[in-house]
Amino acid sequence: MLKIGRNDPCWCGSGKKYKQCHEAFDAKIKKYQLQGVQVPDHEIIKTPEQIEGIKKSCKVNIQILDTLDKEVCEGMELSKINDIVNEITYGAGAIPAPLNYEGYPYSVCTSVNEQVCHGFPHKGKYLQDGDIVNIDCSTILDGYFSDSSRMYCIGNVSEEKRKLVEVTKESVYAGLEKVQPWGRLGDMGQAVHDYCYDRGYTVVREIGGHGVGLEFHEDPWVGYHSKAGTEMLLVPGMTFTIEPMVNLGKEKIKTDKENGWEVSTADGLPSAQWEIMVLVTEEGHEVLCY
């Protein structure tokens, strides 16, 4: 962290002197750092002004998924989902974050059945009775980023798939309970891991959550094979996603060799994912996007 004079303006943009604002906060972080704990930089601790901008972006993202809650159904062409995302996003004066991100060619990800993530909303591909689909939506509004995803059960979904979807969502909120100021990111990760594995499921190792808000993907990287009491210190102002990708079968995944994007389970068994975006607060946490 940059050295700031006690009478200098605080780095958070409050207009207050540093000694009256974040000096004690930074001193507390420094104490953890001297104990060997990984701590966040100022760059990933959001100011009140930034948090308000992020929340506005989240409202658009939530609106998109709320609309899809009413629209997604058997026989729906996946490209229609992409169209709905574009209509609402651009109508709100926002931008779909996935579009052209590192070459990704669509405005949303639609991952069906064995697809783990980054599924393409193809023309000519339709949702069928018994499918489960994850719709992952990310929005940029006035330079601020939001990110969340939901699962949809199409028609007569098997009990096996339905239970996978339910446990995955429950695991997210089991992890959320462990998001507390001055705790550790590993507290959340182990809670998600244990919830899934205790019920006979596995969690993808290579792909996880991430910081988000000022960029699409920020530090910290958020995994679910961590141990409580390890990884980055959680401090008020941090924003990140909790988004475990939970498999019915083994952990191993594969990426489509032709398009380089669509990730599926290696054994062809179903996968599910729910994603929320969370803010660490002085009292605990706040879910910003879901």
CSV table of N, CA, C and O in Angstrom, one decimal, residues 152-205:
chain,number,residue,atom,x,y,z
A,152,TYR,N,-31.7,-23.2,-14.3
A,152,TYR,CA,-33.0,-23.4,-14.7
A,152,TYR,C,-33.3,-24.8,-15.0
A,152,TYR,O,-32.5,-25.5,-15.8
A,153,CYS,N,-34.3,-25.4,-14.5
A,153,CYS,CA,-34.7,-26.8,-14.7
A,153,CYS,C,-35.9,-26.7,-15.8
A,153,CYS,O,-36.9,-26.1,-15.6
A,154,ILE,N,-35.7,-27.5,-16.9
A,154,ILE,CA,-36.6,-27.4,-18.0
A,154,ILE,C,-37.5,-28.7,-18.0
A,154,ILE,O,-37.0,-29.8,-18.2
A,155,GLY,N,-38.8,-28.4,-17.8
A,155,GLY,CA,-39.7,-29.5,-17.9
A,155,GLY,C,-39.5,-30.5,-16.8
A,155,GLY,O,-39.3,-30.2,-15.6
A,156,ASN,N,-39.6,-31.8,-17.2
A,156,ASN,CA,-39.5,-32.9,-16.2
A,156,ASN,C,-38.1,-33.3,-16.0
A,156,ASN,O,-37.6,-34.2,-16.7
A,157,VAL,N,-37.4,-32.6,-15.1
A,157,VAL,CA,-36.0,-32.9,-14.8
A,157,VAL,C,-35.9,-34.1,-13.8
A,157,VAL,O,-36.7,-34.2,-12.9
A,158,SER,N,-35.0,-34.9,-14.1
A,158,SER,CA,-34.8,-36.1,-13.2
A,158,SER,C,-34.5,-35.6,-11.8
A,158,SER,O,-33.9,-34.6,-11.5
A,159,GLU,N,-34.8,-36.5,-10.8
A,159,GLU,CA,-34.5,-36.2,-9.4
A,159,GLU,C,-33.0,-36.0,-9.2
A,159,GLU,O,-32.6,-35.2,-8.4
A,160,GLU,N,-32.2,-36.8,-9.9
A,160,GLU,CA,-30.8,-36.7,-9.8
A,160,GLU,C,-30.3,-35.3,-10.2
A,160,GLU,O,-29.5,-34.7,-9.5
A,161,LYS,N,-30.7,-34.8,-11.3
A,161,LYS,CA,-30.3,-33.4,-11.7
A,161,LYS,C,-30.9,-32.4,-10.8
A,161,LYS,O,-30.2,-31.4,-10.5
A,162,ARG,N,-32.2,-32.5,-10.4
A,162,ARG,CA,-32.8,-31.5,-9.6
A,162,ARG,C,-32.0,-31.4,-8.3
A,162,ARG,O,-31.8,-30.3,-7.7
A,163,LYS,N,-31.7,-32.5,-7.7
A,163,LYS,CA,-30.9,-32.5,-6.4
A,163,LYS,C,-29.6,-31.8,-6.6
A,163,LYS,O,-29.1,-31.0,-5.7
A,164,LEU,N,-28.9,-32.1,-7.7
A,164,LEU,CA,-27.6,-31.4,-8.0
A,164,LEU,C,-27.8,-29.9,-8.0
A,164,LEU,O,-27.0,-29.2,-7.4
A,165,VAL,N,-28.8,-29.4,-8.7
A,165,VAL,CA,-29.1,-28.0,-8.8
A,165,VAL,C,-29.3,-27.4,-7.4
A,165,VAL,O,-28.8,-26.3,-7.0
A,166,GLU,N,-30.1,-28.1,-6.6
A,166,GLU,CA,-30.5,-27.6,-5.2
A,166,GLU,C,-29.3,-27.6,-4.3
A,166,GLU,O,-29.0,-26.6,-3.6
A,167,VAL,N,-28.5,-28.6,-4.3
A,167,VAL,CA,-27.3,-28.7,-3.5
A,167,VAL,C,-26.3,-27.6,-3.9
A,167,VAL,O,-25.6,-27.0,-3.0
A,168,THR,N,-26.1,-27.4,-5.2
A,168,THR,CA,-25.2,-26.4,-5.6
A,168,THR,C,-25.6,-25.0,-5.1
A,168,THR,O,-24.7,-24.2,-4.6
A,169,LYS,N,-26.9,-24.7,-5.1
A,169,LYS,CA,-27.3,-23.4,-4.6
A,169,LYS,C,-27.1,-23.3,-3.1
A,169,LYS,O,-26.7,-22.3,-2.6
A,170,GLU,N,-27.5,-24.4,-2.4
A,170,GLU,CA,-27.3,-24.4,-1.0
A,170,GLU,C,-25.8,-24.2,-0.6
A,170,GLU,O,-25.5,-23.6,0.4
A,171,SER,N,-24.9,-24.8,-1.4
A,171,SER,CA,-23.5,-24.7,-1.1
A,171,SER,C,-23.0,-23.2,-1.2
A,171,SER,O,-22.1,-22.8,-0.4
A,172,VAL,N,-23.6,-22.5,-2.1
A,172,VAL,CA,-23.2,-21.0,-2.2
A,172,VAL,C,-23.5,-20.3,-1.0
A,172,VAL,O,-22.7,-19.5,-0.4
A,173,TYR,N,-24.7,-20.6,-0.4
A,173,TYR,CA,-25.1,-19.8,0.8
A,173,TYR,C,-24.5,-20.4,2.1
A,173,TYR,O,-24.3,-19.7,3.1
A,174,ALA,N,-24.0,-21.6,2.0
A,174,ALA,CA,-23.2,-22.2,3.1
A,174,ALA,C,-21.9,-21.4,3.1
A,174,ALA,O,-21.3,-21.1,4.2
A,175,GLY,N,-21.3,-21.1,1.9
A,175,GLY,CA,-20.1,-20.4,1.9
A,175,GLY,C,-20.3,-18.9,2.3
A,175,GLY,O,-19.5,-18.3,3.0
A,176,LEU,N,-21.4,-18.4,1.9
A,176,LEU,CA,-21.7,-17.0,2.2
A,176,LEU,C,-21.7,-16.7,3.7
A,176,LEU,O,-21.3,-15.6,4.1
A,177,GLU,N,-22.2,-17.7,4.4
A,177,GLU,CA,-22.3,-17.5,5.9
A,177,GLU,C,-20.9,-17.3,6.5
A,177,GLU,O,-20.7,-16.7,7.6
A,178,LYS,N,-19.8,-17.7,5.8
A,178,LYS,CA,-18.5,-17.6,6.3
A,178,LYS,C,-17.8,-16.3,5.8
A,178,LYS,O,-16.6,-16.1,6.1
A,179,VAL,N,-18.5,-15.5,5.0
A,179,VAL,CA,-17.9,-14.2,4.6
A,179,VAL,C,-18.1,-13.2,5.7
A,179,VAL,O,-19.2,-12.7,5.8
A,180,GLN,N,-17.1,-12.9,6.4
A,180,GLN,CA,-17.1,-12.0,7.5
A,180,GLN,C,-15.9,-11.1,7.5
A,180,GLN,O,-14.8,-11.6,7.1
A,181,PRO,N,-16.0,-9.9,7.9
A,181,PRO,CA,-14.8,-9.0,7.9
A,181,PRO,C,-13.8,-9.5,8.9
A,181,PRO,O,-14.1,-10.0,10.0
A,182,TRP,N,-12.5,-9.5,8.4
A,182,TRP,CA,-11.3,-10.0,9.1
A,182,TRP,C,-11.3,-11.5,9.3
A,182,TRP,O,-10.5,-12.0,10.0
A,183,GLY,N,-12.1,-12.2,8.5
A,183,GLY,CA,-12.0,-13.6,8.3
A,183,GLY,C,-11.1,-13.9,7.1
A,183,GLY,O,-10.4,-13.0,6.6
A,184,ARG,N,-11.1,-15.1,6.6
A,184,ARG,CA,-10.2,-15.5,5.5
A,184,ARG,C,-11.1,-16.0,4.4
A,184,ARG,O,-12.1,-16.7,4.6
A,185,LEU,N,-10.6,-15.8,3.2
A,185,LEU,CA,-11.3,-16.3,2.0
A,185,LEU,C,-11.4,-17.9,2.1
A,185,LEU,O,-12.4,-18.4,1.6
A,186,GLY,N,-10.4,-18.5,2.6
A,186,GLY,CA,-10.5,-20.0,2.7
A,186,GLY,C,-11.6,-20.5,3.6
A,186,GLY,O,-12.0,-21.6,3.5
A,187,ASP,N,-12.1,-19.6,4.5
A,187,ASP,CA,-13.2,-20.0,5.4
A,187,ASP,C,-14.4,-20.3,4.5
A,187,ASP,O,-15.1,-21.3,4.7
A,188,MET,N,-14.7,-19.4,3.5
A,188,MET,CA,-15.8,-19.6,2.6
A,188,MET,C,-15.5,-20.8,1.7
A,188,MET,O,-16.4,-21.6,1.5
A,189,GLY,N,-14.3,-20.9,1.2
A,189,GLY,CA,-14.0,-22.0,0.2
A,189,GLY,C,-14.2,-23.4,0.8
A,189,GLY,O,-14.8,-24.3,0.2
A,190,GLN,N,-13.7,-23.6,2.1
A,190,GLN,CA,-13.9,-24.9,2.7
A,190,GLN,C,-15.4,-25.2,3.0
A,190,GLN,O,-15.8,-26.3,2.9
A,191,ALA,N,-16.1,-24.1,3.4
A,191,ALA,CA,-17.6,-24.4,3.6
A,191,ALA,C,-18.3,-24.9,2.4
A,191,ALA,O,-19.1,-25.8,2.4
A,192,VAL,N,-18.0,-24.3,1.2
A,192,VAL,CA,-18.6,-24.7,0.0
A,192,VAL,C,-18.1,-26.1,-0.3
A,192,VAL,O,-18.9,-27.0,-0.7
A,193,HIS,N,-16.8,-26.4,-0.3
A,193,HIS,CA,-16.3,-27.7,-0.5
A,193,HIS,C,-16.9,-28.8,0.3
A,193,HIS,O,-17.4,-29.8,-0.2
A,194,ASP,N,-17.0,-28.6,1.6
A,194,ASP,CA,-17.5,-29.6,2.5
A,194,ASP,C,-18.9,-29.8,2.3
A,194,ASP,O,-19.4,-31.0,2.3
A,195,TYR,N,-19.7,-28.8,2.0
A,195,TYR,CA,-21.1,-29.0,1.8
A,195,TYR,C,-21.4,-29.9,0.6
A,195,TYR,O,-22.3,-30.8,0.6
A,196,CYS,N,-20.6,-29.7,-0.5
A,196,CYS,CA,-20.8,-30.5,-1.7
A,196,CYS,C,-20.3,-31.9,-1.5
A,196,CYS,O,-21.0,-32.9,-1.9
A,197,TYR,N,-19.1,-32.0,-1.1
A,197,TYR,CA,-18.5,-33.4,-1.0
A,197,TYR,C,-19.2,-34.2,0.1
A,197,TYR,O,-19.2,-35.5,-0.1
A,198,ASP,N,-19.7,-33.6,1.1
A,198,ASP,CA,-20.4,-34.4,2.1
A,198,ASP,C,-21.7,-35.0,1.6
A,198,ASP,O,-22.2,-36.0,2.1
A,199,ARG,N,-22.1,-34.5,0.4
A,199,ARG,CA,-23.4,-34.9,-0.2
A,199,ARG,C,-23.1,-35.7,-1.5
A,199,ARG,O,-24.0,-36.0,-2.3
A,200,GLY,N,-21.8,-36.1,-1.7
A,200,GLY,CA,-21.5,-37.0,-2.8
A,200,GLY,C,-21.2,-36.3,-4.1
A,200,GLY,O,-21.0,-37.0,-5.1
A,201,TYR,N,-21.0,-35.0,-4.1
A,201,TYR,CA,-20.7,-34.2,-5.4
A,201,TYR,C,-19.2,-33.8,-5.4
A,201,TYR,O,-18.5,-33.9,-4.3
A,202,THR,N,-18.7,-33.3,-6.5
A,202,THR,CA,-17.4,-32.8,-6.6
A,202,THR,C,-17.4,-31.4,-7.1
A,202,THR,O,-18.5,-31.0,-7.7
A,203,VAL,N,-16.4,-30.6,-6.9
A,203,VAL,CA,-16.3,-29.2,-7.3
A,203,VAL,C,-15.1,-29.0,-8.2
A,203,VAL,O,-14.0,-29.5,-7.9
A,204,VAL,N,-15.3,-28.3,-9.3
A,204,VAL,CA,-14.3,-28.1,-10.3
A,204,VAL,C,-13.2,-27.3,-9.6
A,204,VAL,O,-13.4,-26.3,-8.9
A,205,ARG,N,-11.9,-27.7,-9.9
A,205,ARG,CA,-10.8,-27.0,-9.3
A,205,ARG,C,-10.2,-25.9,-10.2
A,205,ARG,O,-9.8,-24.8,-9.6
